[in-house]
CSV table of C-alpha atoms and ligand atoms in Angstrom, one decimal:
chain,number,residue,atom,x,y,z
A,202,MET,CA,109.5,131.4,101.9
A,203,SER,CA,110.1,134.9,103.2
A,204,LEU,CA,113.7,135.8,104.0
A,205,GLN,CA,114.3,136.0,107.6
A,206,ARG,CA,116.5,139.7,107.2
A,207,SER,CA,116.5,142.0,104.4
A,208,SER,CA,118.7,141.0,101.5
A,209,ARG,CA,122.4,141.8,102.0
A,210,ILE,CA,124.2,143.5,99.1
A,211,LEU,CA,128.1,143.5,98.9
A,212,VAL,CA,129.6,146.2,96.5
A,213,ILE,CA,133.2,145.6,95.3
A,214,ASP,CA,134.7,148.7,93.6
A,215,ASP,CA,137.8,150.4,94.0
A,216,GLU,CA,136.0,153.8,93.3
A,217,ASN,CA,134.6,155.2,96.6
A,218,ARG,CA,132.0,157.3,94.6
A,219,LEU,CA,130.4,154.4,93.0
A,220,ARG,CA,130.2,152.4,96.5
A,221,GLN,CA,128.4,155.5,97.9
A,222,VAL,CA,126.1,155.8,94.9
A,223,CYS,CA,125.1,152.3,95.6
A,224,ARG,CA,124.5,152.8,99.3
A,225,ARG,CA,122.4,155.9,98.6
A,226,VAL,CA,120.2,154.2,96.0
A,227,LEU,CA,119.6,150.8,97.6
A,228,GLU,CA,119.4,151.6,101.6
A,229,PRO,CA,116.4,153.4,101.2
A,230,GLU,CA,115.0,150.1,99.5
A,231,GLY,CA,115.5,148.4,102.8
A,232,LEU,CA,118.5,146.6,101.6
A,233,GLU,CA,121.8,146.1,103.8
A,234,LEU,CA,124.8,147.4,102.1
A,235,VAL,CA,128.4,146.2,102.7
A,236,GLU,CA,131.3,147.5,101.0
A,237,ALA,CA,135.1,146.4,99.7
A,238,ALA,CA,137.3,148.3,98.0
A,239,ASP,CA,139.3,145.7,96.1
A,240,GLY,CA,138.8,142.0,95.1
A,241,ILE,CA,140.8,140.4,97.9
A,242,SER,CA,139.0,142.1,100.6
A,243,GLY,CA,135.9,141.4,98.6
A,244,LEU,CA,136.5,137.8,98.9
A,245,GLU,CA,137.2,138.1,102.4
A,246,ALA,CA,133.8,140.0,102.8
A,247,ILE,CA,131.9,137.2,101.0
A,248,GLU,CA,133.0,134.9,103.7
A,249,GLU,CA,132.3,137.0,106.7
A,250,LYS,CA,129.1,138.7,105.6
A,251,ARG,CA,127.5,136.1,103.5
A,252,PRO,CA,125.8,138.4,101.1
A,253,ASP,CA,122.8,137.3,99.0
A,254,LEU,CA,123.9,139.5,96.0
A,255,VAL,CA,127.5,140.8,95.0
A,256,LEU,CA,127.9,144.0,92.9
A,257,VAL,CA,131.5,144.0,91.4
A,258,ASP,CA,133.4,146.1,89.3
A,259,LEU,CA,135.1,144.3,86.3
A,260,MET,CA,138.4,147.0,86.3
A,261,MET,CA,140.1,146.7,89.4
A,262,PRO,CA,143.7,146.9,90.4
A,263,ARG,CA,145.3,143.6,91.8
A,264,MET,CA,142.4,141.0,91.3
A,265,ASP,CA,139.7,142.2,88.7
A,266,GLY,CA,136.0,141.5,88.8
A,267,MET,CA,136.2,138.3,86.6
A,268,GLU,CA,138.6,136.7,89.0
A,269,VAL,CA,136.5,137.5,92.0
A,270,LEU,CA,133.6,136.0,90.3
A,271,ALA,CA,135.5,132.8,89.4
A,272,LYS,CA,137.0,132.4,92.8
A,273,ALA,CA,133.8,132.9,94.9
A,274,ARG,CA,131.9,130.6,92.5
A,275,GLU,CA,134.4,127.8,93.4
A,276,LYS,CA,132.8,128.0,97.2
A,277,HIS,CA,129.6,129.4,96.5
A,278,PRO,CA,128.3,128.3,93.1
A,279,ASP,CA,124.7,129.7,93.7
A,280,LEU,CA,126.0,133.3,95.1
A,281,ALA,CA,124.5,136.0,92.8
A,282,PHE,CA,126.7,138.4,90.8
A,283,VAL,CA,125.9,141.6,89.0
A,284,VAL,CA,128.9,142.8,86.9
A,285,ILE,CA,129.6,146.6,86.9
A,286,THR,CA,131.4,147.8,83.6
A,287,GLY,CA,132.4,150.7,81.7
A,288,PHE,CA,131.5,151.3,78.0
A,289,ALA,CA,134.7,150.2,76.8
A,290,THR,CA,134.5,146.8,78.7
A,291,LEU,CA,130.9,145.8,77.4
A,292,GLU,CA,132.6,142.9,75.8
A,293,LYS,CA,133.9,141.7,79.0
A,294,ALA,CA,130.5,142.0,80.4
A,295,VAL,CA,129.3,139.5,77.9
A,296,GLN,CA,132.0,137.4,78.8
A,297,ALA,CA,131.3,137.7,82.7
A,298,MET,CA,127.6,136.7,81.7
A,299,LYS,CA,128.8,133.6,80.0
A,300,GLN,CA,131.0,132.7,83.1
A,301,GLY,CA,127.7,132.8,84.8
A,302,ALA,CA,127.1,136.4,85.9
A,303,ASP,CA,123.3,137.0,86.7
A,304,ASP,CA,123.3,140.4,85.2
A,305,PHE,CA,125.5,143.5,84.3
A,306,LEU,CA,125.2,147.1,84.7
A,307,ALA,CA,126.9,149.5,82.2
A,308,LYS,CA,128.5,152.9,83.9
A,309,PRO,CA,127.3,155.3,84.1
A,310,PHE,CA,124.2,154.0,84.9
A,311,LYS,CA,121.0,155.7,86.5
A,312,PRO,CA,119.6,155.1,90.0
A,313,GLN,CA,116.5,153.5,88.6
A,314,GLU,CA,118.5,151.1,86.4
A,315,LEU,CA,120.5,150.1,89.4
A,316,ARG,CA,117.4,149.4,91.6
A,317,MET,CA,115.8,147.4,88.7
A,318,VAL,CA,118.6,145.0,88.1
A,319,VAL,CA,119.2,144.4,92.0
A,320,GLN,CA,115.6,143.8,92.4
A,321,ARG,CA,115.5,141.3,89.4
A,322,VAL,CA,118.4,139.4,90.6
A,323,LEU,CA,117.3,139.3,94.2
A,324,ARG,CA,113.8,138.0,93.0
A,325,ARG,CA,115.6,135.1,91.1
A,326,VAL,CA,117.7,134.4,94.3
A,327,ARG,CA,114.6,134.2,96.6
A,328,THR,CA,113.1,131.6,94.1
A,329,LEU,CA,116.2,129.7,94.1
A,330,GLN,CA,116.2,129.7,97.9
A,331,ASP,CA,112.8,128.8,98.1
A,332,MET,CA,113.3,125.8,95.8
A,333,SER,CA,116.5,124.6,97.9
A,334,PHE,CA,114.4,125.0,100.9
A,335,GLU,CA,111.7,123.2,99.6
A,336,LYS,CA,114.0,120.2,98.2
A,337,SER,CA,115.7,120.0,101.6
A,338,ARG,CA,112.4,120.0,103.4
A,339,SER,CA,111.0,117.3,101.2
A,340,ARG,CA,114.3,115.2,101.5
A,341,LEU,CA,113.9,115.4,105.5
A,342,LEU,CA,110.2,114.4,105.3
A,343,ILE,CA,111.1,111.4,103.4
A,344,SER,CA,114.1,110.5,105.5
A,345,SER,CA,111.8,110.8,108.7
A,346,MET,CA,109.0,109.0,107.5
A,347,SER,CA,108.0,105.7,109.3
A,348,ASN,CA,106.8,104.1,105.9
A,349,GLY,CA,109.4,102.8,103.7
A,350,VAL,CA,110.1,104.7,100.3
A,351,LEU,CA,111.6,103.5,97.2
A,352,VAL,CA,111.9,105.4,93.8
A,353,ALA,CA,113.3,104.0,90.6
A,354,ASP,CA,114.6,106.0,87.7
A,355,MET,CA,113.3,105.1,84.2
A,356,ASP,CA,116.1,102.9,83.6
A,357,GLY,CA,115.2,100.6,86.4
A,358,THR,CA,117.9,101.7,89.0
A,359,VAL,CA,117.2,102.7,92.4
A,360,ALA,CA,117.3,106.5,92.7
A,361,LEU,CA,116.3,106.6,96.5
A,362,MET,CA,115.5,104.2,99.3
A,363,ASN,CA,114.7,106.2,102.7
A,364,PRO,CA,116.2,105.1,106.0
A,365,ALA,CA,112.7,103.5,107.0
A,366,LEU,CA,112.7,100.9,104.1
A,367,ARG,CA,116.6,100.3,104.6
A,368,GLU,CA,115.6,99.4,108.3
A,369,LEU,CA,112.7,97.2,107.0
A,370,LEU,CA,115.0,95.1,104.7
A,371,GLY,CA,117.6,94.8,107.7
A,372,ASP,CA,120.5,96.6,106.0
A,373,LYS,CA,120.5,99.9,107.6
A,374,ASP,CA,123.8,101.2,106.4
A,375,MET,CA,123.7,100.0,102.7
A,376,ASP,CA,123.5,102.6,99.9
A,377,HIS,CA,121.6,101.1,97.1
A,378,ARG,CA,121.5,104.2,94.8
A,379,GLY,CA,122.4,103.5,91.4
A,380,LYS,CA,122.0,99.6,91.8
A,381,PRO,CA,119.4,97.9,89.5
A,382,LEU,CA,116.2,97.2,91.2
A,383,GLU,CA,116.5,93.4,91.2
A,384,GLN,CA,120.1,93.7,93.3
A,385,ALA,CA,118.8,96.2,95.8
A,386,MET,CA,115.3,94.7,96.4
A,387,PRO,CA,114.6,91.3,97.8
A,388,CYS,CA,110.8,90.9,97.1
A,389,PRO,CA,110.7,89.9,93.5
A,390,LYS,CA,106.8,90.8,93.6
A,391,VAL,CA,107.7,94.4,94.2
A,392,VAL,CA,110.6,94.2,91.7
A,393,GLU,CA,107.9,92.7,89.0
A,394,VAL,CA,105.4,95.2,89.6
A,395,LEU,CA,107.6,98.3,89.4
A,396,THR,CA,109.4,97.0,86.2
A,397,ARG,CA,106.1,96.4,84.8
A,398,ILE,CA,105.2,99.8,85.7
A,399,LEU,CA,108.3,101.4,84.1
A,400,ALA,CA,108.1,99.3,81.0
A,401,GLU,CA,104.5,100.3,80.3
A,402,GLY,CA,105.9,104.0,80.6
A,403,PRO,CA,103.8,107.2,80.1
A,404,GLN,CA,101.3,105.4,78.3
A,405,GLY,CA,100.6,102.7,81.2
A,406,GLU,CA,97.9,102.9,83.7
A,407,LYS,CA,98.5,105.7,86.2
A,408,GLY,CA,97.0,104.1,89.0
A,409,SER,CA,98.7,102.4,91.8
A,410,VAL,CA,99.0,98.6,92.4
A,411,THR,CA,99.0,97.3,96.0
A,412,CYS,CA,100.3,94.0,97.0
A,413,GLN,CA,100.9,92.4,100.4
A,414,ILE,CA,104.4,90.6,100.9
A,415,ALA,CA,106.0,88.8,103.8
A,416,LEU,CA,109.5,89.3,104.6
A,417,ASP,CA,111.4,86.5,106.6
A,418,GLY,CA,113.7,87.9,109.1
A,419,PRO,CA,115.5,86.4,112.2
A,420,GLY,CA,112.3,86.6,114.3
A,421,GLN,CA,108.7,86.6,113.4
A,422,PRO,CA,107.9,87.3,109.6
A,423,GLN,CA,107.0,90.8,109.1
A,424,TYR,CA,104.0,91.7,106.7
A,425,LEU,CA,104.3,94.6,104.4
A,426,GLN,CA,101.8,96.4,102.3
A,427,VAL,CA,103.1,97.8,99.3
A,428,THR,CA,101.9,100.4,96.9
A,429,CYS,CA,103.4,100.8,93.6
A,430,LEU,CA,103.0,103.7,91.3
A,431,PRO,CA,104.3,105.7,88.7
A,432,PHE,CA,106.5,108.6,89.6
A,433,LEU,CA,105.4,111.7,88.0
A,434,GLY,CA,107.5,114.8,87.6
A,435,GLY,CA,106.7,118.3,86.4
A,436,MET,CA,103.9,118.8,84.0
A,437,ASP,CA,102.9,115.2,85.2
A,438,LYS,CA,105.7,113.4,83.1
A,439,MET,CA,106.6,110.1,84.2
A,440,VAL,CA,110.3,110.2,85.4
A,441,GLY,CA,110.4,106.7,87.4
A,442,ALA,CA,108.3,104.6,89.6
A,443,MET,CA,108.0,104.6,93.4
A,444,ALA,CA,106.9,102.0,96.0
A,445,ILE,CA,105.6,103.1,99.4
A,446,PHE,CA,106.1,100.0,102.1
A,447,GLU,CA,103.7,99.9,105.2
A,448,ASN,CA,104.3,97.5,107.9
A,449,VAL,CA,101.1,95.8,108.7
A,450,THR,CA,102.4,93.0,110.9
A,451,ALA,CA,100.6,94.1,113.8
A,452,TRP,CA,97.1,94.5,112.1
A,453,ARG,CA,97.7,91.1,110.7
A,454,ARG,CA,98.3,89.8,114.2
A,455,LEU,CA,95.2,91.5,115.0
A,456,ASP,CA,93.3,90.1,112.1
A,457,ASP,CA,94.6,86.7,113.1
A,458,LEU,CA,93.4,87.2,116.6
A,459,LYS,CA,90.0,88.2,115.5
A,460,ASN,CA,89.5,85.2,113.2
A,461,GLU,CA,90.7,82.8,116.0
A,462,TYR,CA,88.0,84.6,118.2
A,463,VAL,CA,85.2,84.5,115.7
A,464,SER,CA,86.3,80.8,114.8
A,465,THR,CA,86.0,79.8,118.4
A,466,VAL,CA,82.6,81.7,119.0
A,467,ALA,CA,81.1,80.4,115.9
A,468,HIS,CA,82.3,76.8,116.6
A,469,ASP,CA,80.9,77.0,120.3
A,470,ILE,CA,77.6,78.0,119.2
A,471,ALA,CA,77.3,75.7,116.2
A,472,SER,CA,78.0,72.6,118.2
A,473,PRO,CA,75.2,72.9,120.7
A,474,LEU,CA,72.9,74.2,118.5
A,475,GLY,CA,73.5,70.8,116.2
A,476,SER,CA,72.4,69.0,119.3
A,477,VAL,CA,69.4,71.2,119.6
A,478,ILE,CA,68.3,70.5,116.1
A,479,SER,CA,68.4,66.8,116.5
A,480,GLN,CA,66.5,66.9,119.3
A,481,LEU,CA,63.7,68.9,117.8
A,482,ASP,CA,64.1,66.6,115.0
A,483,THR,CA,63.1,63.8,117.6
A,484,LEU,CA,60.2,65.8,118.5
A,485,GLU,CA,58.9,66.6,115.1
A,486,ARG,CA,59.0,63.1,114.1
A,487,GLY,CA,56.9,62.2,116.9
A,488,LEU,CA,59.5,60.0,118.7
A,489,ALA,CA,58.8,61.5,122.1
A,490,GLY,CA,55.2,61.5,121.6
A,491,GLU,CA,52.5,62.3,119.0
A,492,LEU,CA,52.3,66.1,118.3
A,493,ASN,CA,49.4,67.9,117.3
A,494,GLU,CA,49.3,70.4,114.2
A,495,LYS,CA,49.9,73.4,115.9
A,496,GLN,CA,53.1,71.9,118.0
A,497,ALA,CA,54.3,70.4,114.7
A,498,HIS,CA,54.2,73.6,113.1
A,499,LEU,CA,55.9,75.5,116.1
A,500,ILE,CA,58.6,72.8,116.3
A,501,ARG,CA,59.4,73.1,112.7
A,502,ARG,CA,59.7,77.0,113.0
A,503,ALA,CA,61.9,76.6,115.7
A,504,LYS,CA,64.2,74.1,113.9
A,505,LEU,CA,64.3,76.7,110.9
A,506,ARG,CA,65.6,79.5,113.1
A,507,VAL,CA,67.9,77.2,114.9
A,508,GLN,CA,69.2,75.9,111.6
A,509,GLY,CA,69.8,79.8,110.4
A,510,ILE,CA,72.1,80.5,113.4
A,511,VAL,CA,73.8,77.1,112.5
A,512,ASP,CA,74.5,78.4,109.1
A,513,LEU,CA,75.7,81.8,110.1
A,514,SER,CA,78.3,80.2,112.4
A,515,ARG,CA,79.1,77.8,109.5
A,516,ASP,CA,79.5,80.8,107.1
A,517,LEU,CA,81.4,82.8,109.8
A,518,LEU,CA,83.8,79.9,110.2
A,519,ASP,CA,84.3,79.7,106.5
A,520,LEU,CA,85.1,83.5,106.3
A,521,ALA,CA,87.6,83.3,109.2
A,522,LYS,CA,89.2,80.5,107.5
A,523,MET,CA,89.7,82.3,104.4
A,524,ASP,CA,91.0,85.4,105.9
A,525,ASN,CA,93.6,83.2,107.5
A,526,SER,CA,95.1,82.7,104.2
A,527,ALA,CA,98.3,80.7,105.6
A,528,ALA,CA,95.6,78.0,106.9
A,529,GLU,CA,95.5,76.2,103.6
A,530,LYS,CA,98.1,76.0,101.1
A,531,PRO,CA,97.0,75.8,97.3
A,532,GLU,CA,97.5,72.7,95.1
A,533,PRO,CA,96.7,71.7,91.6
A,534,LEU,CA,93.3,70.1,91.8
A,535,ALA,CA,90.9,68.2,89.6
A,536,LEU,CA,87.8,70.5,89.1
A,537,GLY,CA,85.8,67.4,88.3
A,538,THR,CA,86.4,65.8,91.8
A,539,VAL,CA,85.6,69.1,93.7
A,540,LEU,CA,82.5,69.6,91.7
A,541,ALA,CA,81.3,66.0,91.9
A,542,GLU,CA,81.7,66.5,95.8
A,543,ALA,CA,79.6,69.7,96.1
A,544,VAL,CA,76.9,68.0,94.0
A,545,GLU,CA,77.0,65.0,96.1
A,546,VAL,CA,76.6,67.3,99.5
A,547,GLN,CA,73.6,69.3,98.0
A,548,THR,CA,72.0,66.3,96.5
A,549,PRO,CA,69.6,65.5,99.7
A,550,ALA,CA,68.4,69.1,99.8
A,551,ALA,CA,67.5,69.0,96.1
A,552,GLN,CA,65.7,65.8,96.3
A,553,ALA,CA,63.8,67.1,99.3
A,554,LYS,CA,62.4,69.8,97.1
A,555,GLY,CA,61.7,67.3,94.0
A,556,GLN,CA,64.5,69.2,91.9
A,557,ALA,CA,66.7,67.5,89.3
A,558,LEU,CA,70.3,68.3,90.1
A,559,SER,CA,72.6,67.2,87.5
A,560,LEU,CA,76.4,67.6,86.8
A,561,GLU,CA,78.0,67.6,83.1
A,562,LEU,CA,81.7,67.3,82.9
A,563,PRO,CA,83.6,67.0,79.7
A,564,ASP,CA,86.7,64.5,79.9
A,565,GLY,CA,90.4,66.0,80.2
A,566,LEU,CA,89.6,69.2,82.2
A,567,PRO,CA,93.0,70.7,82.9
A,568,LYS,CA,93.6,71.1,86.8
A,569,VAL,CA,93.2,74.3,88.7
A,570,LYS,CA,95.7,75.5,91.4
A,571,ALA,CA,93.6,76.2,94.7
A,572,ALA,CA,93.0,75.2,98.2
A,573,PRO,CA,90.6,72.1,98.3
A,574,LEU,CA,88.3,73.5,101.2
A,575,ALA,CA,88.0,77.1,99.6
A,576,LEU,CA,87.3,75.7,96.3
A,577,GLY,CA,84.5,73.3,97.5
A,578,GLN,CA,83.1,76.3,99.2
A,579,VAL,CA,82.9,78.3,96.1
A,580,PHE,CA,80.5,75.4,94.2
A,581,GLY,CA,78.9,74.5,97.6
A,582,ASN,CA,77.6,77.7,98.1
A,583,LEU,CA,76.7,78.5,94.6
A,584,ILE,CA,74.6,75.0,94.2
A,585,SER,CA,73.1,75.5,97.7
A,586,ASN,CA,71.9,79.0,96.6
A,587,ALA,CA,70.4,77.4,93.4
A,588,VAL,CA,68.6,74.9,95.4
A,589,ARG,CA,67.2,77.1,98.0
A,590,TYR,CA,66.0,80.0,95.5
A,591,THR,CA,64.6,77.5,93.2
A,592,PRO,CA,60.9,76.3,94.1
A,593,GLU,CA,60.0,72.6,94.3
A,594,GLY,CA,60.4,70.5,91.0
A,595,GLY,CA,63.0,72.8,89.6
A,596,GLU,CA,66.2,72.2,87.6
A,597,ILE,CA,69.7,72.8,88.5
A,598,LYS,CA,72.6,72.4,85.9
A,599,VAL,CA,76.2,72.3,86.9
A,600,ARG,CA,78.5,72.3,83.8
A,601,ALA,CA,82.3,73.0,83.3
A,602,GLY,CA,84.5,73.4,80.5
A,603,GLY,CA,87.8,75.1,79.1
A,604,GLY,CA,91.3,74.2,78.2
A,605,ALA,CA,94.9,75.2,79.1
A,606,ASP,CA,94.2,79.2,78.8
A,607,GLY,CA,91.3,78.6,81.6
A,608,LEU,CA,88.2,77.2,82.9
A,609,TRP,CA,84.7,77.9,83.5
A,610,VAL,CA,82.0,76.3,85.7
A,611,GLU,CA,78.4,77.4,85.4
A,612,VAL,CA,75.7,76.7,88.0
A,613,ALA,CA,72.2,77.2,86.2
A,614,ASP,CA,68.8,77.3,87.7
A,615,ASN,CA,65.5,78.0,86.6
A,616,GLY,CA,64.3,79.6,89.9
A,617,LEU,CA,63.4,82.9,91.5
A,618,GLY,CA,65.9,84.8,89.3
A,619,ILE,CA,67.7,88.0,90.6
A,620,ASP,CA,67.0,91.7,89.4
A,621,PRO,CA,70.2,93.1,87.6
A,622,GLU,CA,69.9,96.0,89.9
A,623,GLU,CA,70.9,93.6,92.9
A,624,PHE,CA,73.9,92.0,91.0
A,625,GLU,CA,76.5,94.2,92.9
A,626,ARG,CA,74.8,94.3,96.4
A,627,ILE,CA,74.5,90.5,96.5
A,628,PHE,CA,78.2,90.1,96.9
A,629,GLU,CA,78.4,92.5,99.8
A,630,ARG,CA,78.8,90.8,103.3
A,631,PHE,CA,75.3,90.1,104.9
A,632,TYR,CA,73.4,91.5,102.0
A,633,ARG,CA,70.0,89.6,101.0
A,634,VAL,CA,67.5,90.4,98.6
A,635,LYS,CA,64.3,90.7,100.5
A,636,ASN,CA,60.8,90.3,98.6
A,637,ALA,CA,57.7,88.1,98.9
A,638,ASP,CA,59.5,84.9,97.4
A,639,THR,CA,62.9,85.0,99.6
A,640,ARG,CA,61.0,85.9,102.8
A,641,THR,CA,60.5,82.5,103.8
A,642,ILE,CA,64.1,81.3,102.8
A,643,VAL,CA,66.8,81.3,105.5
A,644,GLY,CA,70.2,82.6,104.8
A,645,THR,CA,73.0,84.8,106.1
A,646,GLY,CA,74.1,87.0,103.2
A,647,LEU,CA,77.8,85.7,103.5
A,648,GLY,CA,77.7,83.1,100.8
A,649,LEU,CA,78.4,84.8,97.8
A,650,PRO,CA,81.1,87.3,99.3
A,651,ILE,CA,82.8,84.1,100.3
A,652,VAL,CA,82.4,82.9,96.5
A,653,LYS,CA,83.6,86.2,95.3
A,654,LYS,CA,86.6,86.4,97.7
A,655,VAL,CA,87.8,83.0,97.0
A,656,VAL,CA,87.5,83.2,93.2
A,657,GLU,CA,89.4,86.4,93.1
A,658,SER,CA,92.3,85.3,95.3
A,659,LEU,CA,92.7,82.6,92.6
A,660,GLY,CA,93.0,85.1,89.9
A,661,GLY,CA,89.4,84.4,88.4
A,662,ARG,CA,86.2,86.1,88.5
A,663,ILE,CA,82.5,85.5,88.6
A,664,GLU,CA,79.8,86.4,86.2
A,665,ILE,CA,75.9,86.2,86.6
A,666,GLU,CA,73.0,86.3,84.3
A,667,SER,CA,69.6,86.4,85.8
A,668,ALA,CA,66.4,88.1,85.8
A,669,PRO,CA,63.5,87.9,87.9
A,670,GLY,CA,61.3,84.7,87.3
A,671,GLN,CA,63.9,83.7,84.5
A,672,GLY,CA,66.4,81.5,86.6
A,673,SER,CA,70.2,82.4,87.5
A,674,THR,CA,73.3,81.2,85.7
A,675,PHE,CA,76.5,82.0,87.9
A,676,THR,CA,79.8,81.6,85.8
A,677,VAL,CA,82.9,81.2,87.7
A,678,ARG,CA,86.0,81.6,85.4
A,679,LEU,CA,89.5,80.3,86.8
A,680,PRO,CA,92.8,80.2,85.4
A,681,ALA,CA,94.3,76.6,84.6
A,682,ALA,CA,97.1,75.4,87.0
B,1021,ADP,P1,72.2,84.0,101.5
B,1021,ADP,O1,71.7,82.9,100.3
B,1021,ADP,O2,72.7,83.3,102.7
B,1021,ADP,O3,71.1,85.0,101.8
B,1021,ADP,P2,74.1,84.7,99.6
B,1021,ADP,O4,75.4,85.8,99.7
B,1021,ADP,O5,74.7,83.4,99.1
B,1021,ADP,O6,73.5,84.7,100.9
B,1021,ADP,O7,73.1,85.6,98.5
B,1021,ADP,C1,73.0,86.8,98.5
B,1021,ADP,C2,71.5,87.0,98.1
B,1021,ADP,O8,71.6,86.8,96.7
B,1021,ADP,C3,70.4,86.1,98.6
B,1021,ADP,O9,69.8,86.4,99.9
B,1021,ADP,C4,69.5,85.7,97.3
B,1021,ADP,O10,68.5,86.8,97.4
B,1021,ADP,C5,70.5,86.2,96.0
B,1021,ADP,N1,70.9,84.8,95.2
B,1021,ADP,C6,72.0,84.3,95.4
B,1021,ADP,N2,71.9,83.2,94.6
B,1021,ADP,C7,70.7,83.2,93.9
B,1021,ADP,C8,69.9,82.3,93.1
B,1021,ADP,N3,70.5,81.2,92.6
B,1021,ADP,N4,68.7,82.3,92.8
B,1021,ADP,C9,68.2,83.8,93.1
B,1021,ADP,N5,68.7,84.5,94.1
B,1021,ADP,C10,70.0,84.4,94.5
């Protein structure tokens, strides 16, 4: 920051000659000089003229320099002082420095010495002024931010809570500084994450953790996206933890609207096309008259195409359902039942391709906490993929196991296999592996993204083992309920 005006120096000395010396030396430096002939008028000049630096003689009648320094500092703790002293009072100068003077000059001094001391102290003053300006600017910035900000000290007490956060929490006028986090913050999830970051300390992960929370208020619930991260001070030393709260309620509502729209459109497409398929089916089976080879081929192709659109609608519906997380509540589920149902649904497709589809379940599997439809989709998609990407006569094995520390479900086939280079991409929405083998297989590229999203939302993960021509094994790992 540059000062708006040239720095103002107040010289307090009962000797007119010394005041004139100061004026002669400092004015050519572009500094503004103000004079006072004794301590009392010096204190008045401080109030009136607001100098940046005071040069004060220690030995003066009525009020000496030390007293001026002490009195002025009571009101202006940051005001810069240089004491001027004779040889005999060097000891006093040391004492004045101990009391907080910024520097001293011993009489008689050379013009160059005066210039040097004044410039040195002014440089320090400017740095201090810059810092306090910076501090007040940051404070203003944080207070006027529309996002909520919470800073906690290393001991887990609140150091800062900006007005936006207080407003979000509905207690605008409360000052929570100094209170323990769990008292000041009504969101246990945020308290838990911040406490963990603080407990991990400087050795912990430096990255941020983002979570979504819902705040119940008098009206509609508010959805907040909260980013928690370590708060780093100078030299990147951790001095606390902070959380930034963004109100995403409007986005959530838009998202819900989008999901509703997608669901409606997908549903409106799937229903009439379902009846188109059954009519094509009637034609294909010759129930509306014998078909020649070419006609039967065309009808089969049309049916496949229409089935592709029906599948896409079904997957879009599934995605919309999942995005609308409030739609289904998780509950403790018996994995065996979910798997048996998924296998049963896919059995006709496997039989149509002459494949052996088997389920192997140990007794006493612990329950898993999930929404039934979502978990059904996970295994339904994996088994349907295994059936579709395994040639006729192939084998598909579904197995499960695990204990109280977690469960695993394996869907293994001896089909086409996947190149490891594709492992990441097949979990992207709409991505499909394109090669001569998969060209004729109808799909949407939405199955695996759905699987991944559901599994991760349950705190689990999915692993693949596969190679082209070697079959594939997808393993889902889930925490027990
Ligand atoms: P879709 O099967 O509808 O194309 P998915 O998201 O379920 O979409 O799968 C993405 C891609 O991953 C598929 O296009 C396919 O190439 C590959 N894939 C998935 N499962 C298997 C499997 N069991 N064997 C071989 N390839 C598979």
